PDB file of C-alpha atoms in Angstrom:
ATOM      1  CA  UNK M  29       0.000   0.000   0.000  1.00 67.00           C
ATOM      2  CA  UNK M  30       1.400   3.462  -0.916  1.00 76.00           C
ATOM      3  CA  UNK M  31       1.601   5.937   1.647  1.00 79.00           C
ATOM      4  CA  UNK M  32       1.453   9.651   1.409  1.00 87.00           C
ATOM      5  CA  UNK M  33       3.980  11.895   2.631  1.00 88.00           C
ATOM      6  CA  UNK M  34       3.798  15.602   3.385  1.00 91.00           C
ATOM      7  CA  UNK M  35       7.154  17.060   2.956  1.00 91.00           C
ATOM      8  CA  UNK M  36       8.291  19.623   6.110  1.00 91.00           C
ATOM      9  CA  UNK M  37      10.970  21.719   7.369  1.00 93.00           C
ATOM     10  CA  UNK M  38      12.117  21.672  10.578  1.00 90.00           C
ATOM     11  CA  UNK M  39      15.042  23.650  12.373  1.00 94.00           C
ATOM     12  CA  UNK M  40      16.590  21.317  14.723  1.00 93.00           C
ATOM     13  CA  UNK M  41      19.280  22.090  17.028  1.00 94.00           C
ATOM     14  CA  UNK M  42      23.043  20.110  16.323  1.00 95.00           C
ATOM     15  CA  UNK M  43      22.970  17.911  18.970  1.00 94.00           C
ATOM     16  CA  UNK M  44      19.405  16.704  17.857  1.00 94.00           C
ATOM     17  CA  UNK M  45      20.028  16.246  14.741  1.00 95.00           C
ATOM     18  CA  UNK M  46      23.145  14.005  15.524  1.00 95.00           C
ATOM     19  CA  UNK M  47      21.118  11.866  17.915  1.00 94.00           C
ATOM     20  CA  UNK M  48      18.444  11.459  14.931  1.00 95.00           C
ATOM     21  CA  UNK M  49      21.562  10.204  12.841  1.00 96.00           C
ATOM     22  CA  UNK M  50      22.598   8.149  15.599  1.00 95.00           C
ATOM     23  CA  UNK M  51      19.333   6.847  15.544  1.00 94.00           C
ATOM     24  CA  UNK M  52      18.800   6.035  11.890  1.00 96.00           C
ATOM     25  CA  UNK M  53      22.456   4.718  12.020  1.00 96.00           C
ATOM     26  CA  UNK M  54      21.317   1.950  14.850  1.00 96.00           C
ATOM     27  CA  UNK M  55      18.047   1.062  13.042  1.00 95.00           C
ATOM     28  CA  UNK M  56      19.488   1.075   9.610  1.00 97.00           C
ATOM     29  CA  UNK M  57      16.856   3.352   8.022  1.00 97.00           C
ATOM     30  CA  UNK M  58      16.339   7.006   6.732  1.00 96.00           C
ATOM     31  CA  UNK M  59      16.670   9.543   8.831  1.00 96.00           C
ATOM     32  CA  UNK M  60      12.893  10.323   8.039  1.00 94.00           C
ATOM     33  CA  UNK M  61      11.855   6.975   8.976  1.00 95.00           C
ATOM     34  CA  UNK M  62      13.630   7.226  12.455  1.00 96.00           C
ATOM     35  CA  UNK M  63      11.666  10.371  13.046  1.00 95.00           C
ATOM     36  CA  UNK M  64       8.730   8.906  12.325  1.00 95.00           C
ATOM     37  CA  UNK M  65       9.368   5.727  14.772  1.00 95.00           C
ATOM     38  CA  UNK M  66      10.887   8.222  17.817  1.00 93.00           C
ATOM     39  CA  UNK M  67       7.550   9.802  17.035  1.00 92.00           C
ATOM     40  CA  UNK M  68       5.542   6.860  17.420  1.00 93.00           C
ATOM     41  CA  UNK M  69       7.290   5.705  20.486  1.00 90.00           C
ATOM     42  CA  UNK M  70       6.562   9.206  22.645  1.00 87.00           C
ATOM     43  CA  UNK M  71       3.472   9.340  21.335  1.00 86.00           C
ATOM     44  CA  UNK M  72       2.709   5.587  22.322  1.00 85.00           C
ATOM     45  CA  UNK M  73       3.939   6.336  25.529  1.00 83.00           C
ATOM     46  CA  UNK M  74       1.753   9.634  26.035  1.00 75.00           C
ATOM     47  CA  UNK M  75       2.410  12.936  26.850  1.00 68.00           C
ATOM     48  CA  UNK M  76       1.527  13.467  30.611  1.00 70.00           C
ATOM     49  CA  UNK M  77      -0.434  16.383  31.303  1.00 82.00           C
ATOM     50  CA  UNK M  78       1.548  19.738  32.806  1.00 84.00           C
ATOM     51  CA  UNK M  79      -0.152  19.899  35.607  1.00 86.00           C
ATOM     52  CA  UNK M  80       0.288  16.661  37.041  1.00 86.00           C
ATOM     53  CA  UNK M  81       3.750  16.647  35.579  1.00 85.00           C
ATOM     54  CA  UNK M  82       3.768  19.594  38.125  1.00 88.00           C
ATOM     55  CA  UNK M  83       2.769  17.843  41.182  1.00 89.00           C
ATOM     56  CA  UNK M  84       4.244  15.218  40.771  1.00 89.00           C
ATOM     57  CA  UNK M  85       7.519  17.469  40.572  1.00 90.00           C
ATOM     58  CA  UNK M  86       6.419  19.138  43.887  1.00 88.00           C
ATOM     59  CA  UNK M  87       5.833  15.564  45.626  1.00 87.00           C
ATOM     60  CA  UNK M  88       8.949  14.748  44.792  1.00 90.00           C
ATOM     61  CA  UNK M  89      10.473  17.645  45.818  1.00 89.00           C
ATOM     62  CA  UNK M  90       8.742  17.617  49.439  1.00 84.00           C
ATOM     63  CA  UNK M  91       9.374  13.657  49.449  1.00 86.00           C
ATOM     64  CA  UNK M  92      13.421  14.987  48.490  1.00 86.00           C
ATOM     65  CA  UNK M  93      13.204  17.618  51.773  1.00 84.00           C
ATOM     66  CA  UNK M  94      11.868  15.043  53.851  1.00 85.00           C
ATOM     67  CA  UNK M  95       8.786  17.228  54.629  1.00 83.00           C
ATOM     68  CA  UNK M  96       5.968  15.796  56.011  1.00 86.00           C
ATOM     69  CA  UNK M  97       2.720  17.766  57.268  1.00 87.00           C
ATOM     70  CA  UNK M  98       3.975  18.516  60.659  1.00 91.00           C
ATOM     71  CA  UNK M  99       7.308  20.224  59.277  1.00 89.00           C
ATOM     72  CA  UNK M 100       5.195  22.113  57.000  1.00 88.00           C
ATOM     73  CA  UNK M 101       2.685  23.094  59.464  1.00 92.00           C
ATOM     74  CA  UNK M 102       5.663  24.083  61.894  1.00 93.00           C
ATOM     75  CA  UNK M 103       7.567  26.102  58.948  1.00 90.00           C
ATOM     76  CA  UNK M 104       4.368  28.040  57.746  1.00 93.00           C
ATOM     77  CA  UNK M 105       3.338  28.915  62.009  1.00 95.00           C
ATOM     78  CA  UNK M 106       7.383  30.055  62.320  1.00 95.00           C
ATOM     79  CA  UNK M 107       7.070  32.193  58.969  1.00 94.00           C
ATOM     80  CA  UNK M 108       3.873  34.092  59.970  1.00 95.00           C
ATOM     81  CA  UNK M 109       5.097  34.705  63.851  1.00 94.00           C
ATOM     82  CA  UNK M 110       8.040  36.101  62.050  1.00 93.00           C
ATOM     83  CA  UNK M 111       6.079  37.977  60.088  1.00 93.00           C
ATOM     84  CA  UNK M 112       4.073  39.471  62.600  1.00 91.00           C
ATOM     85  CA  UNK M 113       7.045  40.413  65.005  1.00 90.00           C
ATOM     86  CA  UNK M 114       8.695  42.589  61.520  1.00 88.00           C
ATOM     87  CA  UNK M 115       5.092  44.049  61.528  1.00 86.00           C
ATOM     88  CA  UNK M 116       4.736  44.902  65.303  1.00 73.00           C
ATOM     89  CA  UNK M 117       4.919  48.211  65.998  1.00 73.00           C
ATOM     90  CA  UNK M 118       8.684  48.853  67.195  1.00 67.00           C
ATOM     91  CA  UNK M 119       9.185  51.172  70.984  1.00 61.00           C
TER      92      UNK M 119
END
């Protein structure tokens, strides 16, 4: 079966490029057709969606800091009494 082809330009970046060559290299095809295939393979494995992309960063970022609720709770109670002594009116 034929199959149609829509012919692009893209600006890629050196190193890029040389890891598509790499690629093509290793799988002993076109550069074209190892675009298409590193294509198929991310979009096979699915784009995750920002914002849990985002919390999961921030979970692992708390889980990283070792903070649990308690730490968090003390750290935000320290911040505002600290916050309220630069606010009290000074003698």
């Amino acid at each position: 079966m034929a199959r149609t082809t829509i012919r692009s330009t893209y600006a890629l970046d050196v190193e890029t490029v040389q890891l598509l060559e790499r690629l093509a290299r290793q799988w002993a095809v076109s550069k074209s057709e190892a675009l298409r295939r590193a294509i198929r393979a991310a979009a096979e494995q699915g784009v995750p969606d920002e914002r849990e992309a985002r919390r999961v960063a921030w979970r692992q970022l708390q889980t990283g800091l070792g903070l649990t609720r308690e730490r968090a709770r003390r750290w935000e109670r320290q911040v505002r009494e600290e916050r309220r002594a630069w606010r009290a009116p000074r003698s």
